[in-house]
GROMACS .gro file of C-alpha atoms in nm:
model
  403
    1MET     CA    1   2.244  -7.757   9.134
    2GLU     CA    2   2.077  -7.955   9.412
    3GLY     CA    3   1.717  -7.882   9.507
    4THR     CA    4   1.465  -8.019   9.749
    5ARG     CA    5   1.363  -8.379   9.698
    6PRO     CA    6   1.013  -8.500   9.793
    7ALA     CA    7   0.990  -8.770  10.056
    8TYR     CA    8   0.695  -8.981  10.160
    9ASP     CA    9   0.563  -8.941  10.515
   10ALA     CA   10   0.439  -9.276  10.646
   11GLY     CA   11   0.245  -9.109  10.924
   12THR     CA   12   0.027  -8.881  10.715
   13GLY     CA   13   0.045  -9.054  10.379
   14GLY     CA   14   0.145  -8.733  10.207
   15VAL     CA   15   0.450  -8.586  10.044
   16ARG     CA   16   0.663  -8.354  10.246
   17PRO     CA   17   0.963  -8.153  10.129
   18GLY     CA   18   1.302  -8.260  10.251
   19GLY     CA   19   1.670  -8.212  10.188
   20GLY     CA   20   1.849  -7.881  10.170
   21ALA     CA   21   1.811  -7.580  10.390
   22GLY     CA   22   1.575  -7.301  10.307
   23PRO     CA   23   1.238  -7.150  10.386
   24GLY     CA   24   1.061  -7.451  10.229
   25ARG     CA   25   1.142  -7.666  10.538
   26ALA     CA   26   0.959  -7.446  10.790
   27PRO     CA   27   0.605  -7.551  10.686
   28ALA     CA   28   0.715  -7.916  10.703
   29ARG     CA   29   0.816  -7.870  11.067
   30LEU     CA   30   0.520  -7.653  11.169
   31ALA     CA   31   0.252  -7.870  11.008
   32PRO     CA   32   0.296  -8.172  11.244
   33PHE     CA   33   0.322  -7.939  11.544
   34GLY     CA   34   0.004  -7.757  11.453
   35SER     CA   35  -0.192  -8.076  11.386
   36GLY     CA   36  -0.062  -8.225  11.712
   37ALA     CA   37  -0.171  -7.918  11.906
   38LEU     CA   38  -0.518  -7.936  11.755
   39LEU     CA   39  -0.541  -8.308  11.836
   40TRP     CA   40  -0.432  -8.248  12.195
   41GLY     CA   41  -0.687  -7.972  12.233
   42ALA     CA   42  -0.966  -8.194  12.100
   43LEU     CA   43  -0.871  -8.480  12.334
   44ALA     CA   44  -0.818  -8.256  12.637
   45LEU     CA   45  -1.159  -8.090  12.601
   46PRO     CA   46  -1.360  -8.393  12.726
   47ALA     CA   47  -1.127  -8.432  13.025
   48VAL     CA   48  -1.160  -8.069  13.131
   49THR     CA   49  -1.533  -8.057  13.061
   50ALA     CA   50  -1.607  -8.379  13.252
   51ASP     CA   51  -1.424  -8.250  13.559
   52ARG     CA   52  -1.595  -7.912  13.539
   53LEU     CA   53  -1.942  -8.066  13.503
   54GLY     CA   54  -1.882  -8.317  13.782
   55MET     CA   55  -1.918  -8.625  13.559
   56ASN     CA   56  -1.618  -8.783  13.732
   57GLU     CA   57  -1.533  -8.830  14.092
   58PRO     CA   58  -1.361  -8.521  14.233
   59ARG     CA   59  -0.988  -8.522  14.165
   60PRO     CA   60  -0.709  -8.292  14.279
   61LEU     CA   61  -0.591  -8.032  14.032
   62TRP     CA   62  -0.250  -8.194  13.999
   63GLN     CA   63  -0.412  -8.517  13.879
   64GLN     CA   64  -0.607  -8.327  13.613
   65LEU     CA   65  -0.294  -8.148  13.498
   66ALA     CA   66  -0.097  -8.475  13.502
   67GLY     CA   67  -0.367  -8.633  13.284
   68LEU     CA   68  -0.342  -8.346  13.035
   69GLY     CA   69   0.036  -8.384  13.036
   70VAL     CA   70   0.011  -8.758  12.962
   71LEU     CA   71  -0.224  -8.681  12.673
   72ALA     CA   72   0.028  -8.429  12.538
   73VAL     CA   73   0.306  -8.689  12.554
   74ALA     CA   74   0.083  -8.945  12.385
   75VAL     CA   75   0.000  -8.701  12.105
   76ALA     CA   76   0.370  -8.626  12.057
   77LEU     CA   77   0.452  -8.999  12.034
   78SER     CA   78   0.151  -9.099  11.825
   79ARG     CA   79   0.322  -9.032  11.492
   80ARG     CA   80   0.642  -9.228  11.551
   81GLN     CA   81   0.534  -9.470  11.826
   82PRO     CA   82   0.157  -9.521  11.806
   83LEU     CA   83   0.165  -9.829  12.032
   84THR     CA   84   0.334  -9.632  12.311
   85ALA     CA   85   0.079  -9.354  12.274
   86PHE     CA   86  -0.206  -9.604  12.304
   87ALA     CA   87  -0.042  -9.769  12.609
   88LEU     CA   88  -0.010  -9.431  12.784
   89THR     CA   89  -0.375  -9.351  12.722
   90ALA     CA   90  -0.485  -9.697  12.837
   91GLY     CA   91  -0.275  -9.660  13.152
   92LEU     CA   92  -0.429  -9.319  13.212
   93GLY     CA   93  -0.777  -9.468  13.179
   94LEU     CA   94  -0.697  -9.761  13.409
   95ALA     CA   95  -0.557  -9.520  13.668
   96THR     CA   96  -0.881  -9.323  13.657
   97ALA     CA   97  -1.123  -9.621  13.651
   98PRO     CA   98  -1.039  -9.992  13.690
   99ALA     CA   99  -1.293 -10.075  13.416
  100LEU     CA  100  -1.087  -9.862  13.170
  101PHE     CA  101  -1.389  -9.658  13.064
  102SER     CA  102  -1.407  -9.293  13.168
  103VAL     CA  103  -1.573  -8.990  13.018
  104SER     CA  104  -1.250  -8.792  13.043
  105TYR     CA  105  -1.019  -9.030  12.855
  106GLY     CA  106  -1.254  -9.265  12.667
  107PRO     CA  107  -1.251  -9.055  12.345
  108ALA     CA  108  -0.871  -9.033  12.358
  109LEU     CA  109  -0.850  -9.412  12.397
  110GLY     CA  110  -1.058  -9.465  12.083
  111VAL     CA  111  -0.864  -9.205  11.883
  112PHE     CA  112  -0.524  -9.354  11.970
  113ALA     CA  113  -0.655  -9.705  11.889
  114LEU     CA  114  -0.760  -9.571  11.549
  115LEU     CA  115  -0.416  -9.413  11.497
  116LEU     CA  116  -0.254  -9.740  11.608
  117GLY     CA  117  -0.433  -9.929  11.332
  118LEU     CA  118  -0.359  -9.653  11.079
  119ARG     CA  119   0.011  -9.606  11.148
  120ALA     CA  120   0.141  -9.939  11.284
  121GLN     CA  121   0.238 -10.189  11.018
  122ARG     CA  122   0.225 -10.503  11.232
  123ALA     CA  123  -0.088 -10.630  11.407
  124ARG     CA  124   0.073 -10.851  11.670
  125PRO     CA  125   0.204 -10.567  11.898
  126ALA     CA  126  -0.140 -10.405  11.898
  127VAL     CA  127  -0.309 -10.732  11.994
  128ALA     CA  128  -0.053 -10.774  12.272
  129GLY     CA  129  -0.136 -10.422  12.392
  130PHE     CA  130  -0.508 -10.497  12.402
  131VAL     CA  131  -0.449 -10.820  12.593
  132GLY     CA  132  -0.215 -10.641  12.834
  133ALA     CA  133  -0.473 -10.370  12.901
  134GLY     CA  134  -0.737 -10.636  12.964
  135VAL     CA  135  -0.512 -10.827  13.204
  136VAL     CA  136  -0.414 -10.517  13.399
  137GLY     CA  137  -0.775 -10.402  13.415
  138THR     CA  138  -0.887 -10.747  13.535
  139VAL     CA  139  -0.623 -10.749  13.810
  140ARG     CA  140  -0.729 -10.399  13.923
  141ILE     CA  141  -1.095 -10.498  13.928
  142VAL     CA  142  -1.014 -10.804  14.137
  143LEU     CA  143  -0.803 -10.603  14.381
  144VAL     CA  144  -0.984 -10.272  14.417
  145GLY     CA  145  -1.313 -10.321  14.233
  146VAL     CA  146  -1.639 -10.256  14.415
  147ASP     CA  147  -1.858 -10.479  14.194
  148PRO     CA  148  -1.626 -10.704  13.988
  149ALA     CA  149  -1.878 -10.862  13.750
  150PRO     CA  150  -2.032 -10.541  13.605
  151GLU     CA  151  -1.694 -10.369  13.601
  152TRP     CA  152  -1.541 -10.660  13.409
  153LEU     CA  153  -1.826 -10.642  13.156
  154VAL     CA  154  -1.759 -10.269  13.116
  155LEU     CA  155  -1.389 -10.342  13.072
  156THR     CA  156  -1.464 -10.601  12.803
  157GLY     CA  157  -1.703 -10.369  12.619
  158THR     CA  158  -1.453 -10.084  12.635
  159LEU     CA  159  -1.177 -10.301  12.493
  160LEU     CA  160  -1.406 -10.430  12.218
  161PHE     CA  161  -1.587 -10.113  12.112
  162GLY     CA  162  -1.337  -9.850  12.227
  163CYS     CA  163  -1.014 -10.022  12.124
  164VAL     CA  164  -1.049 -10.320  11.888
  165PHE     CA  165  -1.313 -10.177  11.657
  166PRO     CA  166  -1.134  -9.839  11.608
  167TRP     CA  167  -0.808 -10.028  11.556
  168LEU     CA  168  -0.971 -10.242  11.287
  169GLY     CA  169  -1.110  -9.927  11.128
  170GLY     CA  170  -0.763  -9.775  11.123
  171ARG     CA  171  -0.615 -10.085  10.960
  172TYR     CA  172  -0.891 -10.084  10.698
  173TRP     CA  173  -0.824  -9.716  10.632
  174ARG     CA  174  -0.454  -9.788  10.598
  175GLN     CA  175  -0.509 -10.075  10.355
  176SER     CA  176  -0.757  -9.880  10.145
  177ARG     CA  177  -0.513  -9.590  10.123
  178ALA     CA  178  -0.232  -9.829  10.024
  179LEU     CA  179  -0.456  -9.983   9.758
  180ALA     CA  180  -0.544  -9.637   9.628
  181GLU     CA  181  -0.176  -9.543   9.608
  182ALA     CA  182  -0.097  -9.871   9.433
  183GLY     CA  183  -0.379  -9.803   9.189
  184TRP     CA  184  -0.249  -9.456   9.109
  185LEU     CA  185   0.103  -9.590   9.070
  186ARG     CA  186  -0.021  -9.862   8.838
  187ALA     CA  187  -0.222  -9.609   8.637
  188ALA     CA  188   0.085  -9.387   8.606
  189ARG     CA  189   0.298  -9.685   8.504
  190LEU     CA  190   0.042  -9.791   8.242
  191GLU     CA  191   0.028  -9.435   8.113
  192ASP     CA  192   0.407  -9.428   8.084
  193GLU     CA  193   0.405  -9.763   7.906
  194GLN     CA  194   0.140  -9.639   7.663
  195ARG     CA  195   0.338  -9.322   7.600
  196HIS     CA  196   0.653  -9.526   7.539
  197ALA     CA  197   0.461  -9.757   7.306
  198GLU     CA  198   0.332  -9.460   7.109
  199GLU     CA  199   0.679  -9.312   7.092
  200ARG     CA  200   0.820  -9.643   6.977
  201ALA     CA  201   0.548  -9.669   6.713
  202ARG     CA  202   0.643  -9.323   6.586
  203LEU     CA  203   1.008  -9.427   6.574
  204ARG     CA  204   0.920  -9.745   6.388
  205GLU     CA  205   0.716  -9.548   6.136
  206ARG     CA  206   0.999  -9.301   6.089
  207ALA     CA  207   1.240  -9.593   6.045
  208ARG     CA  208   1.006  -9.751   5.792
  209ILE     CA  209   0.983  -9.430   5.590
  210ALA     CA  210   1.359  -9.381   5.613
  211GLN     CA  211   1.426  -9.736   5.494
  212ASP     CA  212   1.183  -9.695   5.204
  213MET     CA  213   1.350  -9.368   5.106
  214HIS     CA  214   1.690  -9.530   5.125
  215ASP     CA  215   1.591  -9.825   4.905
  216SER     CA  216   1.386  -9.633   4.648
  217LEU     CA  217   1.597  -9.321   4.609
  218GLY     CA  218   1.923  -9.514   4.642
  219HIS     CA  219   1.820  -9.740   4.358
  220GLU     CA  220   1.716  -9.450   4.137
  221LEU     CA  221   2.039  -9.260   4.206
  222SER     CA  222   2.241  -9.572   4.123
  223LEU     CA  223   2.060  -9.600   3.789
  224LEU     CA  224   2.121  -9.230   3.730
  225ALA     CA  225   2.491  -9.286   3.789
  226LEU     CA  226   2.484  -9.575   3.541
  227ARG     CA  227   2.318  -9.360   3.276
  228ALA     CA  228   2.576  -9.088   3.331
  229GLY     CA  229   2.854  -9.346   3.300
  230ALA     CA  230   2.708  -9.474   2.972
  231LEU     CA  231   2.683  -9.117   2.845
  232GLN     CA  232   3.043  -9.051   2.944
  233VAL     CA  233   3.178  -9.329   2.720
  234ALA     CA  234   2.938  -9.262   2.430
  235PRO     CA  235   3.124  -9.208   2.097
  236GLY     CA  236   3.123  -8.868   1.932
  237LEU     CA  237   3.067  -8.678   2.257
  238ALA     CA  238   3.251  -8.349   2.303
  239ASP     CA  239   3.509  -8.329   2.577
  240GLY     CA  240   3.307  -8.072   2.769
  241HIS     CA  241   2.998  -8.290   2.761
  242ARG     CA  242   3.205  -8.593   2.857
  243ALA     CA  243   3.340  -8.405   3.161
  244ALA     CA  244   2.988  -8.294   3.253
  245ALA     CA  245   2.871  -8.656   3.235
  246ALA     CA  246   3.158  -8.759   3.460
  247ASP     CA  247   3.067  -8.485   3.707
  248LEU     CA  248   2.704  -8.597   3.695
  249ARG     CA  249   2.807  -8.955   3.770
  250ALA     CA  250   3.023  -8.845   4.063
  251ALA     CA  251   2.746  -8.619   4.194
  252ALA     CA  252   2.497  -8.909   4.179
  253ALA     CA  253   2.739  -9.132   4.371
  254ASP     CA  254   2.796  -8.859   4.631
  255ALA     CA  255   2.421  -8.804   4.663
  256THR     CA  256   2.373  -9.175   4.726
  257ASP     CA  257   2.632  -9.172   5.004
  258HIS     CA  258   2.484  -8.854   5.151
  259LEU     CA  259   2.136  -9.007   5.143
  260HIS     CA  260   2.267  -9.313   5.322
  261ARG     CA  261   2.420  -9.101   5.598
  262ILE     CA  262   2.100  -8.902   5.646
  263ILE     CA  263   1.888  -9.216   5.658
  264GLY     CA  264   2.130  -9.362   5.912
  265VAL     CA  265   2.059  -9.063   6.138
  266LEU     CA  266   1.683  -9.097   6.093
  267ARG     CA  267   1.680  -9.469   6.166
  268GLU     CA  268   1.675  -9.454   6.544
  269VAL     CA  269   1.516  -9.798   6.569
  270SER     CA  270   1.736 -10.097   6.495
  271VAL     CA  271   1.661 -10.293   6.182
  272HIS     CA  272   1.638 -10.603   6.400
  273ASP     CA  273   1.327 -10.464   6.570
  274GLU     CA  274   1.115 -10.438   6.258
  275PRO     CA  275   1.134 -10.606   5.916
  276ALA     CA  276   1.195 -10.400   5.607
  277PRO     CA  277   0.884 -10.221   5.476
  278LEU     CA  278   0.693 -10.384   5.194
  279THR     CA  279   0.518 -10.093   5.024
  280PRO     CA  280   0.375 -10.168   4.680
  281ALA     CA  281   0.648 -10.149   4.419
  282GLY     CA  282   0.424 -10.065   4.123
  283GLU     CA  283   0.626 -10.286   3.887
  284SER     CA  284   0.717 -10.650   3.853
  285VAL     CA  285   1.062 -10.796   3.907
  286GLU     CA  286   1.108 -10.844   3.534
  287GLU     CA  287   1.020 -10.478   3.468
  288LEU     CA  288   1.266 -10.373   3.739
  289VAL     CA  289   1.544 -10.573   3.573
  290ALA     CA  290   1.455 -10.432   3.231
  291ARG     CA  291   1.467 -10.074   3.359
  292ALA     CA  292   1.806 -10.138   3.517
  293ALA     CA  293   1.934 -10.280   3.189
  294GLU     CA  294   1.809  -9.974   2.999
  295SER     CA  295   2.003  -9.756   3.243
  296GLY     CA  296   2.330  -9.928   3.149
  297LEU     CA  297   2.359 -10.205   3.408
  298ALA     CA  298   2.489 -10.529   3.259
  299VAL     CA  299   2.205 -10.741   3.397
  300ARG     CA  300   2.042 -11.051   3.250
  301TRP     CA  301   1.698 -11.185   3.340
  302GLU     CA  302   1.644 -11.559   3.371
  303PRO     CA  303   1.272 -11.625   3.417
  304GLN     CA  304   1.112 -11.913   3.603
  305ASP     CA  305   1.185 -12.239   3.428
  306ASP     CA  306   0.903 -12.448   3.576
  307ALA     CA  307   0.569 -12.331   3.436
  308SER     CA  308   0.377 -12.579   3.650
  309THR     CA  309   0.470 -12.396   3.970
  310PRO     CA  310   0.251 -12.087   4.014
  311ALA     CA  311   0.426 -11.754   4.026
  312PRO     CA  312   0.376 -11.521   4.324
  313ALA     CA  313   0.047 -11.334   4.319
  314PRO     CA  314   0.083 -10.984   4.169
  315GLY     CA  315   0.082 -10.723   4.444
  316GLY     CA  316   0.109 -10.984   4.717
  317VAL     CA  317   0.357 -10.991   4.999
  318ALA     CA  318   0.582 -11.246   4.825
  319GLU     CA  319   0.591 -11.049   4.499
  320ARG     CA  320   0.669 -10.722   4.677
  321LEU     CA  321   0.935 -10.890   4.888
  322LEU     CA  322   1.104 -11.037   4.579
  323HIS     CA  323   1.095 -10.694   4.416
  324ARG     CA  324   1.265 -10.538   4.719
  325VAL     CA  325   1.532 -10.807   4.733
  326VAL     CA  326   1.614 -10.768   4.363
  327ARG     CA  327   1.618 -10.389   4.387
  328GLU     CA  328   1.858 -10.392   4.683
  329ALA     CA  329   2.081 -10.645   4.507
  330LEU     CA  330   2.094 -10.440   4.183
  331THR     CA  331   2.169 -10.125   4.380
  332ASN     CA  332   2.457 -10.292   4.562
  333ALA     CA  333   2.593 -10.436   4.237
  334ALA     CA  334   2.581 -10.096   4.065
  335ARG     CA  335   2.754  -9.920   4.356
  336HIS     CA  336   3.013 -10.173   4.469
  337ALA     CA  337   3.075 -10.380   4.154
  338PRO     CA  338   3.043 -10.142   3.856
  339GLY     CA  339   3.091 -10.310   3.520
  340ALA     CA  340   3.034 -10.661   3.657
  341PRO     CA  341   2.772 -10.877   3.483
  342VAL     CA  342   2.461 -10.941   3.693
  343VAL     CA  343   2.222 -11.234   3.660
  344VAL     CA  344   1.873 -11.238   3.813
  345ALA     CA  345   1.726 -11.589   3.816
  346VAL     CA  346   1.385 -11.695   3.944
  347THR     CA  347   1.309 -12.057   4.025
  348GLY     CA  348   0.966 -12.184   4.120
  349GLN     CA  349   0.932 -12.454   4.384
  350ALA     CA  350   0.645 -12.637   4.547
  351HIS     CA  351   0.682 -12.444   4.872
  352GLY     CA  352   0.764 -12.102   4.728
  353THR     CA  353   0.978 -11.905   4.486
  354THR     CA  354   1.353 -11.856   4.493
  355VAL     CA  355   1.519 -11.552   4.340
  356THR     CA  356   1.896 -11.545   4.301
  357VAL     CA  357   2.094 -11.235   4.210
  358THR     CA  358   2.463 -11.287   4.138
  359ASN     CA  359   2.730 -11.061   3.997
  360GLY     CA  360   3.084 -11.117   3.877
  361ARG     CA  361   3.396 -10.928   3.962
  362ALA     CA  362   3.397 -10.551   3.928
  363THR     CA  363   3.581 -10.401   3.630
  364GLU     CA  364   3.587 -10.050   3.779
  365ALA     CA  365   3.644  -9.896   4.120
  366GLY     CA  366   3.323  -9.907   4.321
  367SER     CA  367   3.193  -9.691   4.603
  368PRO     CA  368   3.333  -9.778   4.946
  369SER     CA  369   3.095  -9.968   5.172
  370SER     CA  370   2.963  -9.765   5.464
  371GLY     CA  371   2.810 -10.048   5.661
  372GLY     CA  372   2.450 -10.006   5.546
  373SER     CA  373   2.152 -10.185   5.692
  374GLY     CA  374   1.971 -10.279   5.371
  375LEU     CA  375   2.065 -10.647   5.379
  376LEU     CA  376   1.994 -10.671   5.751
  377GLY     CA  377   1.647 -10.529   5.695
  378LEU     CA  378   1.583 -10.770   5.409
  379ARG     CA  379   1.693 -11.064   5.620
  380ALA     CA  380   1.445 -10.961   5.893
  381ALA     CA  381   1.166 -10.915   5.636
  382VAL     CA  382   1.225 -11.253   5.473
  383ALA     CA  383   1.245 -11.426   5.810
  384SER     CA  384   0.916 -11.264   5.918
  385VAL     CA  385   0.730 -11.451   5.640
  386GLY     CA  386   0.908 -11.783   5.702
  387GLY     CA  387   1.166 -11.751   5.423
  388ASP     CA  388   1.541 -11.788   5.406
  389PHE     CA  389   1.783 -11.514   5.306
  390ARG     CA  390   2.151 -11.556   5.221
  391ALA     CA  391   2.394 -11.293   5.098
  392GLY     CA  392   2.770 -11.307   5.062
  393PRO     CA  393   3.068 -11.353   4.831
  394HIS     CA  394   3.135 -11.654   4.608
  395ASP     CA  395   3.417 -11.759   4.382
  396GLU     CA  396   3.360 -11.499   4.112
  397GLY     CA  397   3.173 -11.226   4.290
  398CYS     CA  398   2.883 -11.213   4.533
  399GLY     CA  399   2.519 -11.306   4.538
  400THR     CA  400   2.190 -11.264   4.714
  401ALA     CA  401   1.933 -11.538   4.750
  402CYS     CA  402   1.580 -11.532   4.892
  403LEU     CA  403   1.354 -11.830   4.945
   0.00000   0.00000   0.00000
């Protein structure tokens, strides 16, 4: 359903309703008319008062009414054509007095000069209007002036103080209002950017928690499935218990897939935006491999062969990152290559530590791959600390390497 759309009014600097028919458009039409009527009344009051008090030379009634009519036309044109409104008022003043200054129309001349500076974007037409008024006034003084020198001084003062200065004030007012609007727009934009940054931070934190849940719980469920598989083939087990162990293994595999789908929904931020989380593991890589072996995974640990190269500091970023890499690799091997032998090797080097996790060919049917983001997150995490990550198949299986 279409509604009214706000539009900016360059004349008043406000927001006016527009678009669509309805009672909401009546105030928009009446407001300029009412303000114009008030402006005309304020400008016409000096003209009527000066004539009544005898401050001007006596004029016929038709000239007074014609002057009020010209002021009305100038007020009507002041919003759309401020230069024309100023020219009409200047012509009215020159027709009344060759020196341009008159008690009747002097205030109107200053007001329309102010509106000219406030509403006209370009300065050159206004300057041309001032010069034109000065030239016409000079010609009139030369032709019909009684005392040219004083009248020309009055004309110059009127142009300077009654036209140029109000026009400059209007331009300053316009620029200050534009700067204020730009400041409010910038403040609103900065507020939106801060709100978006906070929202993105919340999404990143939710993605971090989701990734940690996926890695930790996925690993534990994979080990649970391995234990159930070992129990299923244990000798001397009753058929009912063997079937229960098989059901437990299948349920653990289904829970792992279900967890992966849920985490995929929660991860609204791409893994390329943030590296994988590195929360403290609470155990070393060797302890992780030993626990996986106790759960039934055919994994072998090959420790660091160079004792002269220092091992990663316990609890440091490198040690936690190695733990996460090995955990993800063991989880993938248990899910997608069940029964395959797995080797975890650690090699110390002068510039860091390399861990390599390789597995052979699967001897049983593994879980289908659902396009997870674990390896992508690990690659981003390793790259963030200046390391190198490689994962992919080889001649006898697949492997994961981290430098």
